[in-house]
Tab-separated table of C-alpha atoms in Angstrom:
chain	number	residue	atom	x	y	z
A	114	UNK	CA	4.108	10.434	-10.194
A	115	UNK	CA	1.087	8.536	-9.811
A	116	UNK	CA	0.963	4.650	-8.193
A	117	UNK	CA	-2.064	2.321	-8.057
A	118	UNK	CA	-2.598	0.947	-4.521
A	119	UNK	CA	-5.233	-2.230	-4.234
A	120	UNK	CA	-6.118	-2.933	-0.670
A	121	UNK	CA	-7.324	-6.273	0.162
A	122	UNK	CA	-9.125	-8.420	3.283
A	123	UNK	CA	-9.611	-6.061	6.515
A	124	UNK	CA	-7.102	-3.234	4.935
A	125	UNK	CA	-10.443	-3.260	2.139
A	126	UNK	CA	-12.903	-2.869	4.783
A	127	UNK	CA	-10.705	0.233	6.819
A	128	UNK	CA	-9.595	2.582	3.612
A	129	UNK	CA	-13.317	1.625	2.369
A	130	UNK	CA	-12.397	1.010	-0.844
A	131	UNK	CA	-10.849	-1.824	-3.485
A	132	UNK	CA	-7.849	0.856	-5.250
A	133	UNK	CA	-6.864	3.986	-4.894
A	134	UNK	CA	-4.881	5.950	-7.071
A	135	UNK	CA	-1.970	8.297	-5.453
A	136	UNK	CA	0.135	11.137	-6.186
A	137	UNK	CA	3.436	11.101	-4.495
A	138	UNK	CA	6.620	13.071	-4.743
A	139	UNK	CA	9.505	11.314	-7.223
A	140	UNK	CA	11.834	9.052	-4.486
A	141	UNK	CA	9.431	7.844	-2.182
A	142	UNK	CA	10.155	4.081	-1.042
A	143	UNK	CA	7.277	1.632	-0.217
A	144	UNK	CA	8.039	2.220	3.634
A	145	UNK	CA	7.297	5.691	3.221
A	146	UNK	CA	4.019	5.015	1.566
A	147	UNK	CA	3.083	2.569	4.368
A	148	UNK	CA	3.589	5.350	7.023
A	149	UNK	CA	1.461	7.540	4.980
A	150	UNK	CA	-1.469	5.000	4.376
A	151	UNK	CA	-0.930	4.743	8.062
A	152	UNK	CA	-1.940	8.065	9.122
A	153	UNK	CA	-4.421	8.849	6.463
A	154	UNK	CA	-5.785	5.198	7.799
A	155	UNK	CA	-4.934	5.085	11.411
A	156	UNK	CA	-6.897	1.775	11.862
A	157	UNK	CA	-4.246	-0.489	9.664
A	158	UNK	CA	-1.783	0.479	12.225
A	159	UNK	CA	-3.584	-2.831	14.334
A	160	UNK	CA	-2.524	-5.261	11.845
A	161	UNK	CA	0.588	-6.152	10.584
A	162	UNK	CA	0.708	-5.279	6.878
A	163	UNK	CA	2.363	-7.297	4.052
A	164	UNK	CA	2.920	-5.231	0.924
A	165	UNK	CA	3.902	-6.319	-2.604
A	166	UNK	CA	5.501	-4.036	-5.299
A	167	UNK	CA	4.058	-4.874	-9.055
A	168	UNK	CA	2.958	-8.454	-8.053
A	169	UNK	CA	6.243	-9.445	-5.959
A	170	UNK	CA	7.460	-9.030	-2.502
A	171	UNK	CA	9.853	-6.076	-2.194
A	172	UNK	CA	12.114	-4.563	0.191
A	173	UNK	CA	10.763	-1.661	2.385
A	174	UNK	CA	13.559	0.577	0.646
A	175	UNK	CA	12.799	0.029	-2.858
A	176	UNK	CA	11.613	3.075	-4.547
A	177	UNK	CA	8.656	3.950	-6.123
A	178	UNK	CA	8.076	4.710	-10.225
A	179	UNK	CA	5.388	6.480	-12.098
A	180	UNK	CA	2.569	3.698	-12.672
A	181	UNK	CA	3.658	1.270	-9.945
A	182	UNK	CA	1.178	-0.965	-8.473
A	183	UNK	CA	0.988	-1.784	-4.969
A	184	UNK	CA	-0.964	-4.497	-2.882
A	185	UNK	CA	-1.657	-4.623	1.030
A	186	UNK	CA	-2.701	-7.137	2.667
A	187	UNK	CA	-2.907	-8.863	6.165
A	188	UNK	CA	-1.309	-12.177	6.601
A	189	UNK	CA	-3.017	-15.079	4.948
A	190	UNK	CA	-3.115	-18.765	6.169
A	191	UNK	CA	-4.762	-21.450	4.635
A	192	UNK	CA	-5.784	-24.864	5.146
């Protein structure tokens, strides 16, 4: 299955680029995907990562479909 990851802030600036589109095994879960991103990006392992599932907040243990589309981010604040 293939997913569409968007990386934004200082996750951009470490993977080096604004989307990237994966192929991963059927019944991988969005924690899974964040431990791969980590290795293959060993640098977003110094910030804590928030990731969203097709626009929305999801649990770590949700699973992944064909043409899902992931954001991750650092923490935002505003003011």
């Amino acid at each position: 299955m293939k997913v569409e990851v968007k990386f934004f802030a200082r996750c951009r600036e470490i993977v080096g680029a604004k989307r990237r589109e994966l192929e991963l095994e059927e019944g991988v879960t969005l924690k899974e995907l964040k431990e791969l991103l980590m290795q293959e990006y060993p640098d977003l392992k110094n910030l804590k990562l928030l990731v969203s599932l097709n626009h929305a907040y999801a649990n770590p243990k949700a699973t992944l479909n064909d043409k899902d589309e992931i954001a991750v981010f650092p923490p935002v604040s505003g003011g």
